[in-house]
Amino acid sequence: MATTTEPAIDGLTPELRAKMALALDVDDLVEAVRLARKLSPWFGVAKIGLELFTAAGPDAVGAMIDTGFDVFLDLKLHDIPTTVGKAANVAGALGASYLTMHAHGGEAMLRAGVEGLQTGAMNAGLPAPVAVAITVLTSDGDAPAHIMPSRLRLAVEAGCGGIVCSGATLRDARELSPRTTRVTPGIRSAGGDSHDQPHPLTPAKALEEGADLLVVGRAVTLADDPAAAAAELFADLPDPG
Ligand code: C5P
């Protein structure tokens, strides 16, 4: 297998593209669609977070699906089990492929979210989405080390298929639960601005450490030329050709 350091100017292979989630942290759907279209050769998943969902609502989900993306609905649900279950049911019916919820909400809440998500998708005739548990927010620098493993176990027991984990905890998460999908933010090129990400990793390093879905935002979305920034960011990945 050949490797290259040339930018992946034509985009990624379908296998790699399916592992890349573009964080559309903007407050305008037209801008989000414009960015997503431009970056579609590198990203197979569009992440809609609280900012875009608050601005555009479910239309954002439909727009990204229509543009050819799987949708990662990053709503970080945390409420009583009934409410989370009902909200997750709607997210499943909308066609989200991934939905986040806080493990801090407890096992009953996570279980309600998992069941709601699956039921919503099934009733709409859609494939089963992945419920992704947030173990610890990266902004919670005071969280003790045992929290990630205990929340990971809780998430798995509740039926979540994935967790969000930082670059610092990827290896531990893989060891503790190899079959759980690991979603990792903080992806940067070597030496790139890490902004407020405490554990930046390059794409190649994140894959090597066991990330299954890499979340990329400002490293490309803030660039003057987002497509050129994506080509440069992913240049360290192996070239299957
Ligand atoms: O830093 P970047 O813009 O690549 O962030 C992408 C995603 O990572 C954000 O949408 C957010 O969900 C998450 N994030 C995080 N911790 C931070 C900053 C962002 O987990 N400190």
XYZ file of N, CA and C in Angstrom, residues 4-145:
426
model
N 1.227 8.747 0.904
C 1.583 9.997 0.268
C 1.426 11.134 1.260
N 2.150 12.228 1.063
C 1.932 13.426 1.864
C 1.301 14.519 1.002
N 0.942 14.159 -0.248
C 0.260 15.123 -1.111
C -1.162 15.353 -0.605
N -1.667 16.568 -0.674
C -3.046 16.786 -0.246
C -4.027 15.917 -1.039
N -5.059 15.415 -0.330
C -6.080 14.578 -0.981
C -7.037 15.495 -1.733
N -6.566 16.045 -2.879
C -7.331 17.097 -3.553
C -8.653 16.613 -4.131
N -8.729 15.331 -4.449
C -9.982 14.831 -5.021
C -10.936 14.336 -3.948
N -10.543 14.412 -2.704
C -11.379 13.906 -1.634
C -10.900 12.565 -1.144
N -11.679 12.002 -0.217
C -11.285 10.742 0.430
C -11.983 9.560 -0.225
N -11.484 8.368 0.064
C -12.154 7.152 -0.378
C -13.506 7.065 0.343
N -14.466 6.325 -0.192
C -15.767 6.211 0.486
C -15.636 5.704 1.917
N -14.685 4.786 2.157
C -14.508 4.220 3.509
C -14.064 5.308 4.487
N -13.087 6.117 4.075
C -12.602 7.180 4.966
C -13.622 8.313 5.088
N -14.248 8.627 3.974
C -15.234 9.723 3.978
C -16.358 9.430 4.974
N -16.758 8.163 5.082
C -17.840 7.779 6.006
C -17.428 7.960 7.459
N -16.124 8.106 7.710
C -15.630 8.286 9.085
C -15.433 9.749 9.453
N -15.723 10.653 8.523
C -15.465 12.076 8.767
C -16.764 12.847 8.928
N -16.905 13.499 10.100
C -18.101 14.294 10.379
C -17.741 15.774 10.386
N -18.458 16.524 9.577
C -18.221 17.967 9.481
C -19.118 18.695 10.482
N -18.494 19.398 11.430
C -19.258 20.132 12.454
C -19.723 21.459 11.866
N -21.011 21.545 11.591
C -21.582 22.746 10.968
C -22.031 23.701 12.067
N -21.055 24.284 12.762
C -21.357 25.173 13.883
C -21.568 26.589 13.378
N -22.682 26.765 12.651
C -23.069 28.076 12.123
C -24.554 28.278 12.454
N -25.022 29.523 12.347
C -26.417 29.784 12.738
C -27.319 30.050 11.541
N -26.884 29.583 10.381
C -27.641 29.880 9.175
C -27.622 28.665 8.247
N -28.806 28.207 7.857
C -28.883 26.971 7.071
C -28.305 27.138 5.670
N -28.468 28.303 5.079
C -27.918 28.525 3.737
C -26.395 28.406 3.783
N -25.811 29.009 4.802
C -24.354 28.936 4.984
C -23.922 27.485 5.261
N -24.706 26.772 6.044
C -24.376 25.377 6.367
C -24.398 24.515 5.107
N -25.407 24.684 4.285
C -25.509 23.881 3.053
C -24.359 24.232 2.107
N -24.035 25.503 2.026
C -22.934 25.947 1.161
C -21.619 25.288 1.603
N -21.366 25.320 2.910
C -20.146 24.704 3.446
C -20.132 23.189 3.204
N -21.270 22.573 3.482
C -21.360 21.115 3.364
C -21.134 20.671 1.921
N -21.728 21.388 0.981
C -21.553 21.027 -0.442
C -20.091 21.117 -0.832
N -19.458 22.211 -0.409
C -18.060 22.459 -0.757
C -17.149 21.365 -0.207
N -17.529 20.845 0.960
C -16.641 19.891 1.646
C -17.075 18.434 1.485
N -18.076 18.202 0.655
C -18.608 16.833 0.540
C -17.600 15.799 0.019
N -16.565 16.165 -0.741
C -15.598 15.112 -1.128
C -14.830 14.520 0.064
N -14.825 15.224 1.196
C -14.057 14.756 2.364
C -14.945 14.241 3.500
N -16.192 14.655 3.507
C -17.059 14.346 4.656
C -18.327 13.618 4.223
N -18.600 12.505 4.907
C -19.818 11.760 4.626
C -20.912 12.021 5.643
N -20.533 12.692 6.745
C -21.476 12.926 7.845
C -21.519 14.422 8.139
N -22.728 14.961 8.284
C -22.888 16.371 8.658
C -23.348 16.427 10.106
N -22.567 17.126 10.939
C -22.961 17.243 12.352
C -23.729 18.548 12.570
N -24.970 18.386 12.994
C -25.830 19.537 13.308
C -25.876 19.656 14.823
N -25.346 20.754 15.333
C -25.298 20.951 16.776
C -26.381 21.908 17.242
N -26.263 22.312 18.494
C -27.305 23.147 19.093
C -27.484 24.476 18.356
N -26.381 25.036 17.855
C -26.478 26.350 17.204
C -27.333 26.269 15.936
N -26.975 25.353 15.047
C -27.706 25.248 13.781
C -29.120 24.728 14.002
N -29.287 23.791 14.948
C -30.628 23.249 15.181
C -31.545 24.312 15.786
N -30.971 25.150 16.650
C -31.787 26.230 17.234
C -32.188 27.230 16.154
N -31.296 27.447 15.197
C -31.580 28.411 14.131
C -32.547 27.851 13.092
N -32.342 26.589 12.714
C -33.068 26.085 11.538
C -33.969 24.886 11.823
N -33.808 24.248 12.985
C -34.677 23.133 13.362
C -34.551 21.927 12.443
N -35.622 21.119 12.382
C -35.589 19.892 11.592
C -35.286 20.112 10.101
N -35.544 21.320 9.587
C -35.211 21.589 8.177
C -33.731 21.351 7.912
N -32.910 21.588 8.944
C -31.457 21.381 8.776
C -31.162 19.904 8.526
N -31.901 19.034 9.215
C -31.681 17.595 9.038
C -32.054 17.195 7.611
N -33.243 17.621 7.180
C -33.691 17.291 5.822
C -32.751 17.834 4.766
N -32.265 19.061 4.975
C -31.379 19.678 3.975
C -30.083 18.892 3.832
N -29.550 18.420 4.946
C -28.283 17.665 4.872
C -28.492 16.285 4.255
N -29.614 15.662 4.577
C -29.908 14.353 3.956
C -30.078 14.550 2.445
N -30.794 15.594 2.052
C -30.993 15.864 0.622
C -29.675 16.169 -0.086
N -28.704 16.713 0.663
C -27.397 17.033 0.070
C -26.496 15.790 0.030
N -26.965 14.700 0.580
C -26.220 13.435 0.458
C -25.435 13.020 1.691
N -25.711 13.656 2.825
C -24.964 13.341 4.049
C -25.770 12.448 4.984
N -25.055 11.640 5.763
C -25.650 11.062 6.962
C -25.652 12.184 7.996
N -26.662 12.217 8.838
C -26.766 13.325 9.803
C -26.434 12.873 11.228
N -25.561 13.629 11.834
C -25.172 13.452 13.232
C -25.864 14.592 13.987
N -26.929 14.260 14.699
C -27.677 15.279 15.414
C -27.105 15.388 16.834
N -26.335 16.449 17.030
C -25.595 16.604 18.289
C -26.391 17.496 19.234
N -27.486 16.941 19.764
C -28.366 17.734 20.624
C -28.053 17.550 22.102
N -27.156 16.638 22.419
C -26.715 16.425 23.812
C -27.925 16.405 24.753
N -28.852 15.480 24.493
C -30.089 15.420 25.283
C -29.794 15.084 26.749
N -30.500 15.755 27.645
C -30.369 15.498 29.081
C -31.631 16.027 29.751
N -32.537 15.112 30.090
C -33.818 15.513 30.692
C -34.395 14.272 31.353
N -35.650 14.334 31.770
C -36.250 13.126 32.352
C -36.374 12.071 31.248
N -36.385 10.779 31.620
C -36.405 9.723 30.599
C -37.541 9.865 29.585
N -38.743 10.202 30.038
C -39.879 10.301 29.103
C -39.612 11.348 28.021
N -39.106 12.496 28.441
C -38.871 13.588 27.488
C -37.750 13.225 26.512
N -36.694 12.639 27.043
C -35.580 12.242 26.162
C -36.048 11.176 25.174
N -36.862 10.220 25.667
C -37.371 9.170 24.781
C -38.197 9.754 23.648
N -39.042 10.716 23.966
C -39.912 11.308 22.935
C -39.110 12.148 21.934
N -38.155 12.909 22.465
C -37.319 13.725 21.564
C -36.480 12.822 20.659
N -35.960 11.742 21.225
C -35.145 10.814 20.428
C -35.995 10.127 19.361
N -37.252 9.854 19.692
C -38.166 9.254 18.717
C -38.313 10.183 17.500
N -38.471 11.477 17.764
C -38.601 12.445 16.662
C -37.304 12.477 15.837
N -36.169 12.469 16.539
C -34.875 12.507 15.831
C -34.716 11.279 14.931
N -35.156 10.124 15.424
C -35.083 8.907 14.619
C -35.957 9.011 13.380
N -37.166 9.556 13.564
C -38.097 9.689 12.434
C -37.612 10.716 11.415
N -36.841 11.710 11.882
C -36.316 12.728 10.960
C -35.237 12.166 10.043
N -34.630 11.064 10.467
C -33.591 10.462 9.635
C -32.183 10.663 10.144
N -32.043 11.090 11.413
C -30.688 11.223 11.976
C -30.034 9.846 12.055
N -28.774 9.773 11.704
C -28.029 8.507 11.811
C -27.351 8.364 13.163
N -27.063 9.503 13.789
C -26.437 9.534 15.121
C -27.169 10.591 15.942
N -27.343 10.313 17.236
C -27.942 11.300 18.147
C -27.181 11.245 19.466
N -26.778 12.422 19.972
C -26.049 12.430 21.253
C -26.973 12.682 22.434
N -26.607 12.071 23.568
C -27.279 12.307 24.850
C -26.236 12.193 25.963
N -26.489 12.892 27.062
C -25.502 12.913 28.145
C -25.581 11.659 29.009
N -24.480 10.950 29.145
C -24.439 9.794 30.048
C -24.718 10.233 31.485
N -24.401 11.484 31.776
C -24.668 12.032 33.116
C -26.152 11.933 33.476
N -27.014 11.809 32.462
C -28.455 11.704 32.699
C -28.876 10.384 33.320
N -27.989 9.400 33.347
C -28.285 8.127 34.013
C -28.807 7.053 33.069
N -28.825 5.821 33.597
C -29.136 4.671 32.745
C -30.587 4.701 32.220
N -31.528 5.067 33.077
C -32.934 5.062 32.629
C -33.135 6.078 31.506
N -32.485 7.235 31.637
C -32.618 8.254 30.593
C -31.985 7.778 29.289
N -30.794 7.195 29.387
C -30.118 6.717 28.174
C -30.950 5.624 27.504
N -31.470 4.715 28.321
C -32.257 3.610 27.765
C -33.507 4.151 27.044
N -34.145 5.135 27.652
C -35.331 5.737 27.015
C -34.931 6.391 25.688
N -33.771 7.038 25.679
C -33.289 7.675 24.452
C -32.993 6.654 23.360
N -32.340 5.575 23.748
C -32.002 4.519 22.784
C -33.285 3.936 22.186
N -34.235 3.620 23.056
C -35.479 2.997 22.580
C -36.281 3.964 21.707
N -36.347 5.227 22.130
C -37.073 6.227 21.343
C -36.456 6.388 19.964
N -35.145 6.459 19.931
C -34.438 6.653 18.658
C -34.703 5.486 17.704
N -34.593 4.271 18.227
C -34.800 3.091 17.370
C -36.248 3.022 16.894
N -37.175 3.294 17.804
C -38.600 3.208 17.435
C -38.952 4.263 16.383
N -38.445 5.477 16.578
C -38.744 6.552 15.622
C -38.250 6.204 14.236
N -37.036 5.669 14.161
C -36.477 5.299 12.852
C -37.249 4.128 12.254
N -37.543 3.134 13.085
C -38.222 1.931 12.576
C -39.608 2.296 12.022
N -40.337 3.120 12.766
C -41.683 3.495 12.305
C -41.647 4.303 11.012
N -40.519 4.974 10.769
C -40.385 5.751 9.530
C -39.754 4.912 8.424
N -39.481 3.641 8.719
C -38.893 2.756 7.703
C -37.426 3.050 7.432
N -36.749 3.584 8.432
C -35.343 3.969 8.251
C -34.420 3.005 8.999
N -33.142 2.936 8.575
C -32.199 2.057 9.268
C -31.978 2.490 10.721
N -31.559 1.553 11.559
C -31.353 1.847 12.981
C -30.224 2.863 13.164
N -30.496 3.989 13.822
C -29.438 4.980 14.088
C -28.607 4.567 15.305
N -27.546 5.325 15.545
C -26.648 5.051 16.675
C -26.875 6.105 17.757
N -27.201 5.656 18.953
C -27.289 6.561 20.110
C -25.869 6.720 20.654
N -25.436 7.969 20.747
C -24.058 8.260 21.153
C -24.081 8.974 22.511
N -23.414 8.401 23.490
C -23.393 9.008 24.825
C -22.180 9.920 24.984
N -22.436 11.097 25.560
C -21.336 11.993 25.935
C -20.862 11.500 27.299
N -19.606 11.160 27.399
C -19.103 10.705 28.698
C -18.750 11.915 29.557
N -17.779 12.713 29.109
C -17.353 13.906 29.848
C -17.164 15.036 28.837
N -17.679 16.209 29.127
C -17.446 17.357 28.239
C -15.973 17.746 28.297
N -15.397 18.105 27.147
C -13.976 18.486 27.165
C -13.748 19.739 28.009
N -14.811 20.519 28.201
C -14.665 21.736 29.012
C -14.606 21.416 30.508
N -14.929 20.163 30.878
C -14.918 19.775 32.286
C -13.541 19.229 32.673
N -12.611 20.153 32.789
C -11.232 19.757 33.095
C -11.068 19.159 34.479
N -12.058 19.365 35.373
C -11.945 18.857 36.741
C -12.503 17.443 36.899
N -13.054 16.882 35.819
C -13.668 15.545 35.939
C -12.617 14.528 36.350
N -12.892 13.722 37.405
C -11.905 12.720 37.814
C -11.737 11.620 36.755
N -10.575 10.963 36.763
C -10.234 10.005 35.712
C -11.202 8.824 35.627
